[in-house]
């Protein structure tokens, strides 16, 4: 029988306050996992507690900057002491800055890479020893279609997410023998409050130009939802994926497989 149960497992979802991270944490909880999340401001930690409470989910939140190695070590030690050894890590925390490359300063570029690539390295490095001792572990890195594609204004994000794909493969290569599976999820364009302005109907009744662009590039003919990521996350966090390692599962409605519609 295929085992999708996460009963008794401890899952850390970085940045799991809302959006994709919250949806994945909800799915893991529904499958039986204990949820731990973090944010880098107390305001967002409190928001996370409120969101989980409204959803009827017990979760423990930490104020922790995932780019700070010592802070991450302290958080992981506290989780291990009070909740249990981390069985599942979801490296979800991330940012994007949409700035043309020649206009982007190095400080901004480094900040994106630090949060989107260096932080997953730091957190994975902190949890892997406990996973080795326990004899198993699941690491899910939230990659992106920009792990495969380039696009205007996202040079830092694409560089970081491309690097995260290769970090995923390298963790697989180094720690697969310890029964640790490291895979990625690459979301397509997801309908969230942050993308709502890009989906607003225009005064003339037409779709927003970017909305039209995404729909035309997606064989599914729609934006994704955070709920579309829940099943893939449970699969990659469960025993059902024990022989899946170093893979990025793109949940994109088929965009990466599609060249796009022929102009009329």
XYZ file of N, CA and C in Angstrom:
792
model
N 0.846 -1.198 0.000
C 0.000 0.000 0.000
C 0.875 1.239 0.000
N 0.568 2.210 -0.856
C 1.341 3.445 -0.919
C 1.089 4.268 0.340
N 2.150 4.760 0.940
C 2.040 5.472 2.213
C 2.245 6.971 2.025
N 1.150 7.721 2.063
C 1.220 9.176 1.989
C 1.088 9.823 3.370
N 0.986 9.010 4.409
C 0.793 9.541 5.755
C 2.056 10.232 6.262
N 1.861 11.352 6.940
C 2.964 12.061 7.601
C 2.759 12.058 9.113
N 1.995 11.105 9.589
C 1.646 11.048 11.006
C 2.893 11.057 11.880
N 2.934 12.018 12.813
C 4.035 12.106 13.760
C 5.284 12.781 13.240
N 5.317 13.154 11.952
C 6.499 13.804 11.383
C 6.522 15.290 11.759
N 7.720 15.839 11.874
C 7.899 17.266 12.167
C 8.325 17.970 10.881
N 7.568 18.988 10.493
C 7.838 19.703 9.248
C 8.130 21.165 9.523
N 9.269 21.639 9.056
C 9.622 23.057 9.120
C 9.400 23.663 7.741
N 8.515 24.667 7.681
C 8.232 25.384 6.436
C 8.730 26.816 6.606
N 9.842 27.147 5.972
C 10.384 28.490 6.156
C 9.484 29.501 5.441
N 9.257 30.621 6.109
C 8.390 31.631 5.531
C 6.965 31.185 5.335
N 6.522 30.181 6.105
C 5.209 29.593 5.876
C 4.067 30.363 6.504
N 4.038 31.675 6.289
C 3.042 32.537 6.916
C 1.769 32.632 6.083
N 1.909 32.699 4.771
C 0.756 32.838 3.876
C 1.154 32.309 2.500
N 0.216 32.353 1.559
C 0.532 31.987 0.178
C 0.946 30.541 0.017
N 1.960 30.338 -0.832
C 2.408 28.990 -1.169
C 2.886 28.229 0.075
N 3.679 28.874 0.906
C 4.198 28.206 2.101
C 3.084 27.769 3.037
N 2.094 28.634 3.222
C 0.967 28.299 4.096
C 0.153 27.141 3.519
N -0.072 27.140 2.205
C -0.830 26.054 1.568
C -0.105 24.723 1.737
N 1.217 24.737 1.546
C 1.989 23.502 1.702
C 1.962 23.035 3.152
N 2.130 23.965 4.091
C 2.079 23.599 5.506
C 0.710 23.012 5.860
N -0.349 23.583 5.317
C -1.700 23.074 5.561
C -1.832 21.634 5.066
N -1.300 21.374 3.873
C -1.362 20.027 3.311
C -0.583 19.031 4.174
N 0.596 19.443 4.622
C 1.407 18.552 5.461
C 0.698 18.268 6.787
N 0.063 19.289 7.339
C -0.686 19.116 8.594
C -1.852 18.151 8.391
N -2.569 18.322 7.292
C -3.713 17.447 7.016
C -3.281 15.998 6.838
N -2.018 15.805 6.420
C -1.482 14.453 6.266
C -0.895 13.912 7.560
N -0.922 14.733 8.631
C -0.511 14.236 9.938
C 0.720 14.883 10.545
N 1.373 15.797 9.841
C 2.626 16.375 10.332
C 2.403 17.455 11.383
N 3.404 17.633 12.229
C 3.456 18.766 13.152
C 4.149 19.911 12.413
N 3.583 21.111 12.484
C 4.058 22.229 11.670
C 4.838 23.243 12.491
N 5.992 23.613 11.958
C 6.799 24.694 12.500
C 7.084 25.651 11.351
N 7.007 26.949 11.622
C 7.275 27.936 10.580
C 8.111 29.069 11.157
N 8.595 29.922 10.299
C 9.360 31.080 10.764
C 9.058 32.285 9.894
N 9.433 33.440 10.396
C 9.511 34.645 9.578
C 10.580 35.528 10.186
N 11.000 36.541 9.433
C 12.094 37.388 9.926
C 11.602 38.632 10.652
N 10.274 38.780 10.821
C 9.731 39.870 11.640
C 8.660 39.314 12.567
N 8.540 39.911 13.746
C 7.528 39.457 14.705
C 6.132 39.674 14.150
N 5.955 40.747 13.383
C 4.654 41.035 12.774
C 4.175 39.857 11.925
N 5.081 39.297 11.125
C 4.697 38.190 10.257
C 4.577 36.874 11.024
N 5.369 36.699 12.083
C 5.184 35.518 12.932
C 3.780 35.554 13.538
N 3.372 36.732 14.021
C 2.034 36.870 14.598
C 0.958 36.636 13.538
N 1.184 37.131 12.326
C 0.248 36.900 11.230
C 0.129 35.405 10.941
N 1.265 34.717 10.972
C 1.256 33.275 10.755
C 0.416 32.557 11.801
N 0.615 32.918 13.077
C -0.176 32.299 14.131
C -1.666 32.512 13.891
N -2.030 33.729 13.483
C -3.434 34.037 13.234
C -3.988 33.220 12.074
N -3.205 33.101 11.005
C -3.651 32.336 9.840
C -3.831 30.855 10.167
N -2.891 30.299 10.923
C -3.006 28.885 11.296
C -4.174 28.664 12.252
N -4.367 29.592 13.170
C -5.481 29.486 14.119
C -6.813 29.473 13.378
N -6.963 30.390 12.395
C -8.198 30.452 11.613
C -8.443 29.152 10.848
N -7.362 28.501 10.438
C -7.485 27.251 9.680
C -7.606 26.029 10.587
N -7.582 26.247 11.902
C -7.692 25.128 12.839
C -6.441 24.280 12.902
N -5.284 24.907 12.656
C -4.015 24.183 12.616
C -3.142 24.590 13.794
N -2.634 23.607 14.508
C -1.656 23.887 15.557
C -0.284 24.018 14.909
N 0.391 25.127 15.164
C 1.713 25.367 14.579
C 2.544 26.170 15.570
N 3.846 26.009 15.462
C 4.766 26.775 16.309
C 5.593 27.685 15.420
N 5.622 28.973 15.756
C 6.343 29.941 14.941
C 7.607 30.445 15.613
N 8.577 30.797 14.787
C 9.856 31.322 15.274
C 10.197 32.621 14.559
N 10.719 33.550 15.318
C 11.312 34.754 14.731
C 12.749 34.397 14.376
N 13.019 34.263 13.074
C 14.349 33.822 12.643
C 14.625 34.296 11.224
N 15.778 34.909 11.030
C 16.251 35.298 9.710
C 17.032 34.115 9.139
N 16.506 33.510 8.077
C 17.127 32.292 7.559
C 18.452 32.549 6.839
N 18.839 33.806 6.684
C 20.165 34.095 6.131
C 21.225 34.193 7.231
N 20.794 34.084 8.494
C 21.691 34.181 9.654
C 21.957 32.759 10.161
N 23.152 32.242 9.898
C 23.440 30.839 10.214
C 23.312 30.532 11.697
N 23.788 31.431 12.557
C 23.718 31.171 14.000
C 22.271 31.173 14.481
N 21.463 32.076 13.929
C 20.045 32.116 14.305
C 19.332 30.848 13.849
N 19.664 30.356 12.675
C 19.057 29.124 12.165
C 19.466 27.939 13.031
N 20.743 27.865 13.398
C 21.204 26.780 14.272
C 20.424 26.782 15.581
N 20.224 27.974 16.150
C 19.501 28.084 17.416
C 18.043 27.658 17.241
N 17.413 28.064 16.136
C 16.025 27.678 15.885
C 15.896 26.163 15.739
N 16.775 25.567 14.955
C 16.708 24.118 14.741
C 16.937 23.371 16.053
N 17.872 23.841 16.865
C 18.130 23.199 18.163
C 16.889 23.277 19.055
N 16.225 24.420 19.035
C 15.013 24.594 19.846
C 13.895 23.682 19.348
N 13.737 23.593 18.031
C 12.712 22.700 17.464
C 12.982 21.265 17.877
N 14.234 20.841 17.764
C 14.583 19.463 18.123
C 14.313 19.178 19.597
N 14.535 20.198 20.442
C 14.361 20.008 21.884
C 12.895 20.043 22.307
N 12.071 20.845 21.626
C 10.691 21.065 22.076
C 9.626 20.377 21.222
N 9.911 20.149 19.952
C 8.927 19.538 19.055
C 9.394 18.166 18.586
N 10.669 18.072 18.222
C 11.239 16.816 17.754
C 12.185 17.055 16.587
N 12.934 16.031 16.246
C 13.851 16.139 15.112
C 13.062 16.423 13.841
N 13.577 17.335 13.036
C 12.885 17.727 11.810
C 12.978 16.598 10.785
N 11.813 16.112 10.361
C 11.739 15.069 9.347
C 11.609 15.657 7.945
N 10.939 16.812 7.860
C 10.619 17.436 6.572
C 11.006 18.902 6.630
N 11.812 19.334 5.678
C 12.152 20.747 5.538
C 11.615 21.240 4.203
N 10.843 22.323 4.252
C 10.396 22.988 3.027
C 11.054 24.361 2.985
N 12.027 24.520 2.089
C 12.708 25.805 1.925
C 11.855 26.688 1.017
N 10.943 27.431 1.660
C 9.966 28.229 0.936
C 10.260 29.726 0.951
N 10.932 30.222 1.994
C 11.169 31.659 2.118
C 11.897 32.190 0.888
N 11.431 33.308 0.361
C 12.085 33.865 -0.829
C 11.560 35.244 -1.162
N 12.304 35.940 -1.998
C 11.877 37.254 -2.483
C 12.206 37.363 -3.969
N 11.610 38.366 -4.600
C 11.940 38.683 -5.991
C 12.001 40.195 -6.116
N 12.939 40.677 -6.891
C 13.033 42.110 -7.198
C 13.066 42.237 -8.707
N 12.028 42.879 -9.258
C 11.916 43.014 -10.712
C 12.554 44.325 -11.148
N 13.841 44.218 -11.505
C 14.632 45.390 -11.893
C 15.482 45.004 -13.098
N 15.480 45.790 -14.172
C 16.365 45.474 -15.300
C 17.800 45.305 -14.815
N 18.503 44.342 -15.364
C 19.830 43.984 -14.871
C 20.783 45.169 -14.828
N 20.805 45.987 -15.875
C 21.755 47.102 -15.911
C 21.379 48.220 -14.951
N 20.160 48.149 -14.389
C 19.728 49.154 -13.415
C 19.772 48.616 -11.989
N 20.054 47.338 -11.852
C 20.040 46.700 -10.530
C 21.392 46.858 -9.855
N 21.379 47.330 -8.609
C 22.656 47.447 -7.918
C 23.051 46.102 -7.303
N 24.319 45.960 -7.026
C 24.855 44.689 -6.541
C 24.256 44.316 -5.191
N 23.961 45.310 -4.371
C 23.374 45.032 -3.061
C 22.037 44.313 -3.200
N 21.197 44.775 -4.125
C 19.900 44.133 -4.344
C 20.071 42.731 -4.916
N 20.997 42.576 -5.859
C 21.257 41.259 -6.454
C 21.674 40.278 -5.366
N 22.594 40.700 -4.513
C 23.086 39.827 -3.450
C 21.991 39.489 -2.441
N 21.114 40.441 -2.165
C 20.039 40.170 -1.211
C 19.117 39.062 -1.716
N 18.766 39.118 -2.999
C 17.906 38.082 -3.578
C 18.604 36.723 -3.532
N 19.861 36.681 -3.934
C 20.608 35.416 -3.922
C 20.773 34.909 -2.490
N 20.987 35.818 -1.553
C 21.180 35.429 -0.161
C 19.928 34.757 0.398
N 18.761 35.319 0.104
C 17.512 34.768 0.646
C 17.054 33.545 -0.133
N 17.175 33.580 -1.455
C 16.601 32.527 -2.295
C 17.528 31.327 -2.509
N 18.818 31.491 -2.270
C 19.763 30.397 -2.505
C 20.630 30.093 -1.288
N 21.238 31.113 -0.701
C 22.124 30.866 0.435
C 21.327 30.375 1.649
N 20.157 30.969 1.888
C 19.345 30.544 3.037
C 18.930 29.071 2.964
N 18.478 28.564 1.812
C 18.186 27.125 1.754
C 19.408 26.258 2.074
N 20.595 26.707 1.656
C 21.824 25.994 2.014
C 22.001 25.986 3.533
N 21.821 27.162 4.158
C 22.019 27.284 5.603
C 21.053 26.396 6.373
N 19.763 26.440 5.996
C 18.760 25.674 6.744
C 18.936 24.177 6.505
N 19.186 23.792 5.263
C 19.420 22.368 4.983
C 20.633 21.858 5.746
N 21.686 22.654 5.744
C 22.901 22.273 6.475
C 22.604 22.043 7.956
N 21.690 22.846 8.521
C 21.373 22.733 9.942
C 20.521 21.507 10.258
N 19.654 21.079 9.319
C 18.746 19.965 9.635
C 19.286 18.602 9.205
N 20.205 18.574 8.266
C 20.689 17.291 7.742
C 21.320 16.398 8.817
N 22.134 16.928 9.737
C 22.701 16.036 10.761
C 21.642 15.275 11.558
N 20.542 15.957 11.911
C 19.471 15.283 12.635
C 18.794 14.222 11.783
N 18.646 14.511 10.495
C 18.049 13.532 9.582
C 18.950 12.304 9.450
N 20.254 12.527 9.393
C 21.190 11.402 9.296
C 21.071 10.507 10.531
N 21.008 11.134 11.708
C 20.886 10.359 12.946
C 19.588 9.560 12.977
N 18.531 10.158 12.455
C 17.221 9.507 12.482
C 17.082 8.446 11.395
N 17.924 8.567 10.358
C 17.905 7.565 9.296
C 16.992 7.871 8.137
N 16.444 9.083 8.103
C 15.613 9.486 6.967
C 15.395 11.000 7.013
N 14.963 11.548 5.903
C 14.634 12.966 5.859
C 14.147 13.362 4.481
N 13.323 14.395 4.453
C 12.789 14.937 3.205
C 13.059 16.433 3.163
N 13.701 16.884 2.090
C 13.939 18.309 1.878
C 13.267 18.699 0.573
N 12.411 19.711 0.643
C 11.705 20.207 -0.535
C 12.087 21.668 -0.732
N 12.778 21.943 -1.816
C 13.164 23.315 -2.139
C 12.152 23.914 -3.107
N 11.639 25.097 -2.788
C 10.683 25.744 -3.679
C 11.470 26.477 -4.762
N 11.544 25.805 -5.903
C 12.249 26.355 -7.061
C 11.286 27.226 -7.855
N 11.443 27.278 -9.156
C 10.633 28.178 -9.973
C 10.793 27.789 -11.426
N 9.882 28.235 -12.265
C 10.123 28.095 -13.700
C 11.383 28.847 -14.103
N 11.759 29.850 -13.285
C 12.999 30.578 -13.546
C 14.222 29.754 -13.155
N 14.000 28.529 -12.656
C 15.101 27.573 -12.532
C 15.493 27.038 -13.901
N 14.608 27.254 -14.889
C 14.829 26.759 -16.251
C 14.839 27.872 -17.298
N 14.100 28.938 -17.046
C 13.883 29.980 -18.049
C 14.398 31.328 -17.575
N 14.727 32.181 -18.524
C 15.035 33.565 -18.208
C 13.851 34.444 -18.555
N 13.833 35.647 -18.008
C 12.784 36.603 -18.319
C 13.270 37.991 -17.956
N 12.725 39.006 -18.605
C 13.141 40.370 -18.340
C 12.973 40.723 -16.854
N 13.938 41.441 -16.326
C 13.942 42.064 -14.995
C 14.177 41.102 -13.825
N 14.434 39.809 -14.063
C 14.563 38.880 -12.929
C 15.923 38.178 -12.920
N 16.974 38.892 -13.268
C 18.293 38.266 -13.351
C 18.719 37.646 -12.024
N 18.513 38.348 -10.913
C 18.930 37.826 -9.606
C 18.084 36.617 -9.213
N 16.792 36.732 -9.416
C 15.874 35.650 -9.058
C 16.161 34.394 -9.881
N 16.341 34.569 -11.189
C 16.626 33.421 -12.058
C 17.960 32.780 -11.699
N 18.967 33.614 -11.404
C 20.270 33.078 -11.009
C 20.155 32.271 -9.721
N 19.375 32.799 -8.754
C 19.217 32.115 -7.473
C 18.421 30.818 -7.628
N 17.329 30.875 -8.378
C 16.480 29.687 -8.525
C 17.156 28.624 -9.395
N 17.962 29.044 -10.364
C 18.761 28.079 -11.111
C 19.773 27.406 -10.203
N 20.384 28.201 -9.325
C 21.314 27.641 -8.345
C 20.623 26.706 -7.371
N 19.375 27.033 -6.999
C 18.641 26.195 -6.056
C 18.329 24.831 -6.672
N 18.066 24.810 -7.975
C 17.872 23.524 -8.659
C 19.122 22.667 -8.526
N 20.293 23.270 -8.718
C 21.532 22.498 -8.637
C 21.895 22.155 -7.191
N 21.537 23.013 -6.230
C 21.726 22.668 -4.821
C 20.864 21.453 -4.477
N 19.654 21.418 -5.004
C 18.756 20.276 -4.807
C 19.416 18.988 -5.286
N 19.978 19.022 -6.471
C 20.628 17.839 -7.026
C 21.862 17.457 -6.221
N 22.564 18.464 -5.710
C 23.788 18.153 -4.984
C 23.496 17.573 -3.602
N 22.452 18.066 -2.933
C 22.066 17.466 -1.655
C 21.680 16.011 -1.864
N 20.945 15.753 -2.945
C 20.619 14.371 -3.314
C 21.895 13.549 -3.469
N 22.862 14.093 -4.180
C 24.093 13.369 -4.482
C 24.896 13.063 -3.222
N 24.940 14.021 -2.308
C 25.758 13.861 -1.106
C 25.096 13.017 -0.027
N 23.759 13.118 0.107
C 23.110 12.532 1.287
C 22.046 11.496 0.954
N 21.920 11.126 -0.319
C 20.980 10.075 -0.676
C 21.268 8.766 0.031
N 22.537 8.482 0.263
C 22.899 7.222 0.918
C 22.419 7.161 2.366
N 22.039 8.319 2.923
C 21.524 8.363 4.296
C 19.997 8.335 4.323
N 19.399 7.951 3.202
C 17.939 7.910 3.085
C 17.330 9.299 3.236
N 18.028 10.281 2.692
C 17.509 11.647 2.631
C 17.177 11.953 1.180
N 15.936 12.339 0.942
C 15.527 12.718 -0.409
C 15.360 14.232 -0.474
N 16.035 14.848 -1.436
C 15.933 16.288 -1.647
C 15.387 16.535 -3.050
N 14.212 17.107 -3.109
C 13.567 17.413 -4.375
C 13.070 18.856 -4.365
N 12.675 19.319 -5.519
C 12.147 20.668 -5.628
C 10.731 20.672 -6.169
N 10.007 21.735 -5.867
C 8.742 22.023 -6.520
C 8.925 23.342 -7.264
N 8.574 23.342 -8.538
C 8.674 24.557 -9.349
C 7.279 25.056 -9.689
N 6.739 25.993 -8.912
C 5.391 26.478 -9.215
C 5.360 27.264 -10.522
N 4.225 27.173 -11.208
C 3.972 28.060 -12.338
C 3.463 29.387 -11.809
N 2.687 30.085 -12.600
C 2.118 31.352 -12.146
C 0.905 31.046 -11.281
N 0.985 31.448 -10.011
C -0.003 31.084 -9.011
C -0.860 32.298 -8.652
N -2.161 32.086 -8.596
C -3.095 33.151 -8.229
C -3.051 33.362 -6.714
N -2.423 34.435 -6.304
C -2.332 34.815 -4.898
C -2.722 36.290 -4.777
N -2.909 36.800 -3.558
C -3.199 38.230 -3.413
C -2.132 39.115 -4.059
N -0.880 38.626 -4.064
C 0.206 39.422 -4.639
C 0.082 39.557 -6.158
N -0.512 38.553 -6.804
C -0.651 38.601 -8.269
C -2.031 39.083 -8.707
N -2.903 39.381 -7.736
C -4.271 39.794 -8.067
C -4.322 40.998 -9.020
N -3.470 42.031 -8.838
C -3.535 43.171 -9.759
C -3.260 42.786 -11.213
N -2.508 41.701 -11.412
C -2.181 41.263 -12.767
C -3.336 40.488 -13.414
N -4.367 40.214 -12.613
C -5.498 39.438 -13.122
C -6.795 40.242 -13.130
N -6.696 41.528 -12.834
C -7.906 42.361 -12.788
C -8.476 42.579 -14.194
N -9.790 42.510 -14.289
C -10.460 42.813 -15.556
C -10.317 44.312 -15.833
N -9.960 44.645 -17.045
C -9.735 46.035 -17.436
C -11.063 46.765 -17.637
N -11.024 48.120 -17.633
C -12.269 48.898 -17.785
C -13.086 48.527 -19.023
N -12.410 48.092 -20.088
C -13.141 47.721 -21.300
C -13.630 46.267 -21.282
N -13.444 45.601 -20.142
C -13.907 44.229 -20.009
C -12.895 43.173 -20.425
N -11.729 43.590 -20.895
C -10.700 42.644 -21.344
C -9.829 42.210 -20.171
N -9.064 41.136 -20.396
C -8.099 40.688 -19.398
C -6.920 41.654 -19.344
N -6.271 41.707 -18.186
C -5.004 42.434 -18.053
C -4.019 41.833 -19.063
N -3.180 42.650 -19.712
C -2.240 42.108 -20.715
C -1.377 40.972 -20.190
N -0.908 41.069 -18.935
C -0.076 39.995 -18.394
C -0.915 38.738 -18.176
N -2.161 38.918 -17.751
C -3.068 37.796 -17.585
C -3.274 37.090 -18.925
N -3.489 37.847 -19.968
C -3.631 37.272 -21.308
C -2.383 36.483 -21.701
N -1.223 37.051 -21.392
C 0.043 36.401 -21.726
C 0.167 35.043 -21.027
N -0.141 35.018 -19.724
C -0.010 33.769 -18.956
C -1.002 32.726 -19.450
N -2.235 33.115 -19.671
C -3.240 32.163 -20.141
C -2.843 31.590 -21.497
N -2.288 32.444 -22.371
C -1.908 31.974 -23.709
C -0.720 31.024 -23.668
N 0.096 31.113 -22.613
C 1.286 30.266 -22.494
C 1.045 28.993 -21.685
N -0.143 28.873 -21.100
C -0.427 27.751 -20.204
C -1.429 26.804 -20.845
N -1.031 25.573 -21.197
C -1.978 24.619 -21.774
C -3.230 24.411 -20.918
N -3.087 24.502 -19.602
C -4.246 24.337 -18.721
C -5.242 25.487 -18.876
N -4.800 26.599 -19.452
C -5.693 27.726 -19.705
C -6.103 28.498 -18.470
N -5.300 28.422 -17.416
C -5.620 29.146 -16.185
C -4.362 29.365 -15.358
N -4.475 30.235 -14.372
C -3.429 30.364 -13.368
C -3.533 29.181 -12.402
N -2.426 28.846 -11.779
C -2.464 27.855 -10.721
C -3.003 28.464 -9.440
N -3.291 27.606 -8.469
C -3.710 28.050 -7.141
C -2.756 27.447 -6.119
N -2.662 28.042 -4.933
C -1.822 27.419 -3.896
C -2.224 25.971 -3.625
N -3.529 25.671 -3.770
C -4.007 24.311 -3.523
C -3.426 23.319 -4.536
N -3.064 23.782 -5.729
C -2.479 22.892 -6.730
C -1.131 22.332 -6.269
N -0.509 22.989 -5.299
C 0.805 22.564 -4.823
C 0.715 21.597 -3.634
N -0.473 21.419 -3.097
C -0.624 20.638 -1.870
C -0.342 19.155 -2.086
N -0.920 18.570 -3.118
C -0.692 17.155 -3.400
C 0.757 16.842 -3.713
N 1.396 17.600 -4.620
C 2.807 17.361 -4.893
C 3.680 17.461 -3.636
N 3.360 18.419 -2.750
C 4.162 18.571 -1.527
C 4.027 17.353 -0.625
N 2.800 16.849 -0.457
C 2.595 15.665 0.382
C 3.321 14.463 -0.218
N 3.238 14.316 -1.526
C 3.953 13.222 -2.191
C 5.445 13.281 -1.904
N 6.048 14.455 -2.084
C 7.501 14.577 -1.901
C 7.913 14.515 -0.437
N 6.973 14.750 0.480
C 7.284 14.693 1.911
C 7.059 13.303 2.500
N 6.401 12.429 1.748
C 5.973 11.137 2.290
C 6.855 9.990 1.814
N 6.589 8.824 2.396
C 7.312 7.611 1.997
C 7.022 7.215 0.550
N 5.953 7.763 -0.018
C 5.598 7.435 -1.409
C 6.682 7.868 -2.391
N 7.536 8.805 -1.974
C 8.582 9.318 -2.870
C 9.983 8.902 -2.448
N 10.105 7.785 -1.740
C 11.405 7.389 -1.196
C 12.472 7.084 -2.253
N 12.066 6.830 -3.495
C 13.055 6.585 -4.547
C 13.055 7.714 -5.582
N 12.493 8.853 -5.183
C 12.517 10.062 -6.017
C 13.507 11.015 -5.374
N 14.571 11.357 -6.065
C 15.613 12.176 -5.449
C 16.308 13.033 -6.506
N 16.546 14.293 -6.154
C 17.235 15.204 -7.063
C 16.364 15.699 -8.207
N 15.061 15.605 -8.033
C 14.104 15.937 -9.093
C 13.424 17.268 -8.777
N 13.098 18.049 -9.807
C 12.263 19.224 -9.626
C 10.926 18.948 -10.305
N 9.862 18.960 -9.524
C 8.516 18.725 -10.032
C 7.885 20.074 -10.357
N 7.717 20.336 -11.640
C 7.152 21.614 -12.059
C 5.631 21.523 -12.073
N 5.010 22.344 -11.253
C 3.545 22.396 -11.142
C 3.118 23.680 -11.836
N 3.077 23.620 -13.169
C 2.985 24.852 -13.965
C 1.888 24.824 -15.023
N 1.010 23.822 -14.954
C -0.048 23.744 -15.944
C 0.439 23.442 -17.347
N 1.724 23.069 -17.460
C 2.282 22.695 -18.753
C 3.092 23.755 -19.461
N 3.346 24.889 -18.813
C 4.043 26.003 -19.482
C 5.389 25.562 -20.057
N 6.169 24.819 -19.270
C 7.516 24.470 -19.717
C 7.517 23.481 -20.882
N 6.376 22.855 -21.117
C 6.280 21.892 -22.219
C 5.747 22.528 -23.503
N 5.450 23.817 -23.460
C 4.627 24.434 -24.503
C 5.354 25.627 -25.131
N 5.395 25.676 -26.438
C 6.037 26.784 -27.130
C 5.153 28.009 -27.245
N 3.846 27.811 -27.051
C 2.912 28.927 -27.103
C 2.068 28.919 -28.377
N 0.995 29.704 -28.331
C 0.097 29.754 -29.480
C 0.726 30.472 -30.671
N 0.401 30.019 -31.848
C 0.853 30.698 -33.057
C 0.078 32.002 -33.239
N 0.787 33.109 -33.510
C 0.074 34.374 -33.717
C -0.926 34.262 -34.860
N -2.067 34.896 -34.683
C -3.111 34.872 -35.724
C -2.824 35.894 -36.826
